[in-house]
Amino acid sequence: MTIDRAVGAAARAENNAAIIAALGRSGLGEKESSWELDVVNDAEHGRWVAALGAEAIGELSYRLVGGRVVLLTTWVDPAYRNHRVATELVSRVLDEIRESGKKITISCPVVGEVIARNPEYADLIDKVHPGSGAPR
């Protein structure tokens, strides 16, 4: 599965709101989903994919800009929300970015919410270009 980039702003806002609401129903410090997820960097398509077996159940799209990783949009299949899939996906992506030594710019409000709930990732945010989705 992949995000339809032509989807309108209203649909993206609805998706973000649903995922953030699901984050609110899980424990603040809990970062693991209810399943054993594989999180794979699909660099060719600019996304990390969360898979359950052969099924893609979530993704976090990104672009590399000026040595930073710009985190664009998070999507989780509605059937798998409320199981910390977004939290685990974002956390594992942030861990991978930390290992690379890069900083992040956040366009996705879901990523901003995960960082707000897990402030140990706040140091990854580029101070010059934090992005519109960065926690305030």
Short mmCIF file of C-alpha atoms in Angstrom, two decimals:
data_model
loop_
_atom_site.label_atom_id
_atom_site.label_comp_id
_atom_site.label_asym_id
_atom_site.label_seq_id
_atom_site.Cartn_x
_atom_site.Cartn_y
_atom_site.Cartn_z
CA MET A 1 0.00 0.00 0.00
CA THR A 2 1.12 3.51 -0.62
CA ILE A 3 -0.13 7.00 0.04
CA ASP A 4 -1.97 8.58 -2.87
CA ARG A 5 -0.12 11.88 -3.04
CA ALA A 6 -3.01 13.41 -5.01
CA VAL A 7 -5.35 13.02 -2.04
CA GLY A 8 -6.58 16.41 -0.87
CA ALA A 9 -5.56 18.32 2.20
CA ALA A 10 -8.84 17.48 3.95
CA ALA A 11 -8.23 13.75 3.56
CA ARG A 12 -4.65 14.11 4.84
CA ALA A 13 -5.86 16.14 7.83
CA GLU A 14 -8.50 13.48 8.58
CA ASN A 15 -5.86 10.74 8.36
CA ASN A 16 -3.52 12.65 10.70
CA ALA A 17 -6.31 13.32 13.20
CA ALA A 18 -7.30 9.64 13.25
CA ILE A 19 -3.73 8.49 13.82
CA ILE A 20 -3.10 11.11 16.53
CA ALA A 21 -6.34 10.10 18.25
CA ALA A 22 -5.16 6.49 18.19
CA LEU A 23 -1.87 7.60 19.77
CA GLY A 24 -3.87 9.11 22.61
CA ARG A 25 -5.45 5.76 23.37
CA SER A 26 -2.11 4.05 23.95
CA GLY A 27 0.33 4.53 26.80
CA LEU A 28 2.54 7.59 26.40
CA GLY A 29 5.79 5.68 26.87
CA GLU A 30 4.81 2.60 24.91
CA LYS A 31 6.53 2.47 21.55
CA GLU A 32 5.98 -1.11 20.44
CA SER A 33 2.96 -2.23 18.50
CA SER A 34 0.83 -5.26 19.28
CA TRP A 35 2.61 -7.22 16.52
CA GLU A 36 6.10 -7.99 15.30
CA LEU A 37 6.53 -5.41 12.58
CA ASP A 38 9.21 -5.19 9.96
CA VAL A 39 10.16 -1.60 9.20
CA VAL A 40 12.01 -1.28 5.91
CA ASN A 41 13.50 1.79 4.28
CA ASP A 42 12.24 1.84 0.68
CA ALA A 43 14.72 4.54 -0.39
CA GLU A 44 13.73 4.25 -4.05
CA HIS A 45 10.23 5.50 -3.20
CA GLY A 46 11.23 7.76 -0.27
CA ARG A 47 9.37 5.93 2.47
CA TRP A 48 9.76 3.61 5.40
CA VAL A 49 7.21 0.82 5.28
CA ALA A 50 5.77 -1.02 8.29
CA ALA A 51 4.88 -4.56 7.27
CA LEU A 52 3.13 -7.38 9.02
CA GLY A 53 4.37 -10.39 7.12
CA ALA A 54 3.93 -9.56 3.43
CA GLU A 55 1.26 -6.91 4.11
CA ALA A 56 2.23 -3.23 4.22
CA ILE A 57 0.15 -1.71 7.02
CA GLY A 58 1.80 1.69 7.35
CA GLU A 59 4.35 4.05 5.91
CA LEU A 60 6.24 7.21 6.65
CA SER A 61 7.26 9.16 3.55
CA TYR A 62 10.36 11.34 3.47
CA ARG A 63 12.74 13.36 1.31
CA LEU A 64 16.42 14.10 1.79
CA VAL A 65 17.06 17.84 1.66
CA GLY A 66 20.41 19.48 2.39
CA GLY A 67 21.66 16.61 4.53
CA ARG A 68 18.42 16.51 6.56
CA VAL A 69 15.58 14.00 6.48
CA VAL A 70 12.27 15.76 5.91
CA LEU A 71 9.51 13.57 7.37
CA LEU A 72 6.44 14.22 5.24
CA THR A 73 3.43 12.01 5.94
CA THR A 74 2.51 9.03 8.10
CA TRP A 75 -0.21 6.60 7.06
CA VAL A 76 -1.52 3.53 8.90
CA ASP A 77 -4.19 1.21 7.54
CA PRO A 78 -7.35 1.98 9.57
CA ALA A 79 -7.69 -1.69 10.54
CA TYR A 80 -4.36 -1.46 12.40
CA ARG A 81 -4.80 1.83 14.22
CA ASN A 82 -5.11 1.76 18.02
CA HIS A 83 -2.29 -0.80 18.19
CA ARG A 84 0.70 1.60 18.36
CA VAL A 85 1.71 0.88 14.74
CA ALA A 86 2.34 4.59 14.03
CA THR A 87 4.29 5.00 17.26
CA GLU A 88 6.50 2.01 16.54
CA LEU A 89 6.99 3.00 12.91
CA VAL A 90 7.98 6.57 13.78
CA SER A 91 10.18 5.50 16.71
CA ARG A 92 12.06 2.95 14.63
CA VAL A 93 12.55 5.48 11.83
CA LEU A 94 13.85 8.06 14.32
CA ASP A 95 16.24 5.46 15.79
CA GLU A 96 17.56 4.73 12.29
CA ILE A 97 17.97 8.43 11.54
CA ARG A 98 19.82 8.91 14.85
CA GLU A 99 22.26 6.16 13.84
CA SER A 100 22.90 7.95 10.53
CA GLY A 101 23.81 11.18 12.33
CA LYS A 102 21.29 13.23 10.32
CA LYS A 103 18.81 15.79 11.65
CA ILE A 104 15.11 15.93 10.80
CA THR A 105 12.61 18.47 9.58
CA ILE A 106 9.03 17.56 10.43
CA SER A 107 6.12 18.25 8.10
CA CYS A 108 4.00 15.41 9.49
CA PRO A 109 1.99 16.25 12.64
CA VAL A 110 1.95 12.55 13.61
CA VAL A 111 5.76 12.57 13.88
CA GLY A 112 5.56 15.77 15.92
CA GLU A 113 3.06 14.16 18.29
CA VAL A 114 5.21 11.05 18.75
CA ILE A 115 8.21 13.26 19.58
CA ALA A 116 6.12 15.35 21.98
CA ARG A 117 5.20 12.12 23.79
CA ASN A 118 8.76 10.76 23.61
CA PRO A 119 11.04 13.80 24.13
CA GLU A 120 14.21 11.70 23.92
CA TYR A 121 13.89 12.23 20.14
CA ALA A 122 13.71 16.05 20.33
CA ASP A 123 17.46 16.41 19.79
CA LEU A 124 17.03 15.06 16.23
CA ILE A 125 15.03 18.12 15.15
CA ASP A 126 17.04 20.54 13.03
CA LYS A 127 17.13 23.82 14.95
CA VAL A 128 17.25 25.96 11.80
CA HIS A 129 14.58 24.01 9.89
CA PRO A 130 12.32 22.29 12.47
CA GLY A 131 9.30 22.12 10.13
CA SER A 132 5.62 22.90 10.50
CA GLY A 133 4.91 19.60 12.29
CA ALA A 134 7.57 19.97 14.97
CA PRO A 135 6.30 20.02 18.55
CA ARG A 136 6.10 23.49 20.02
#
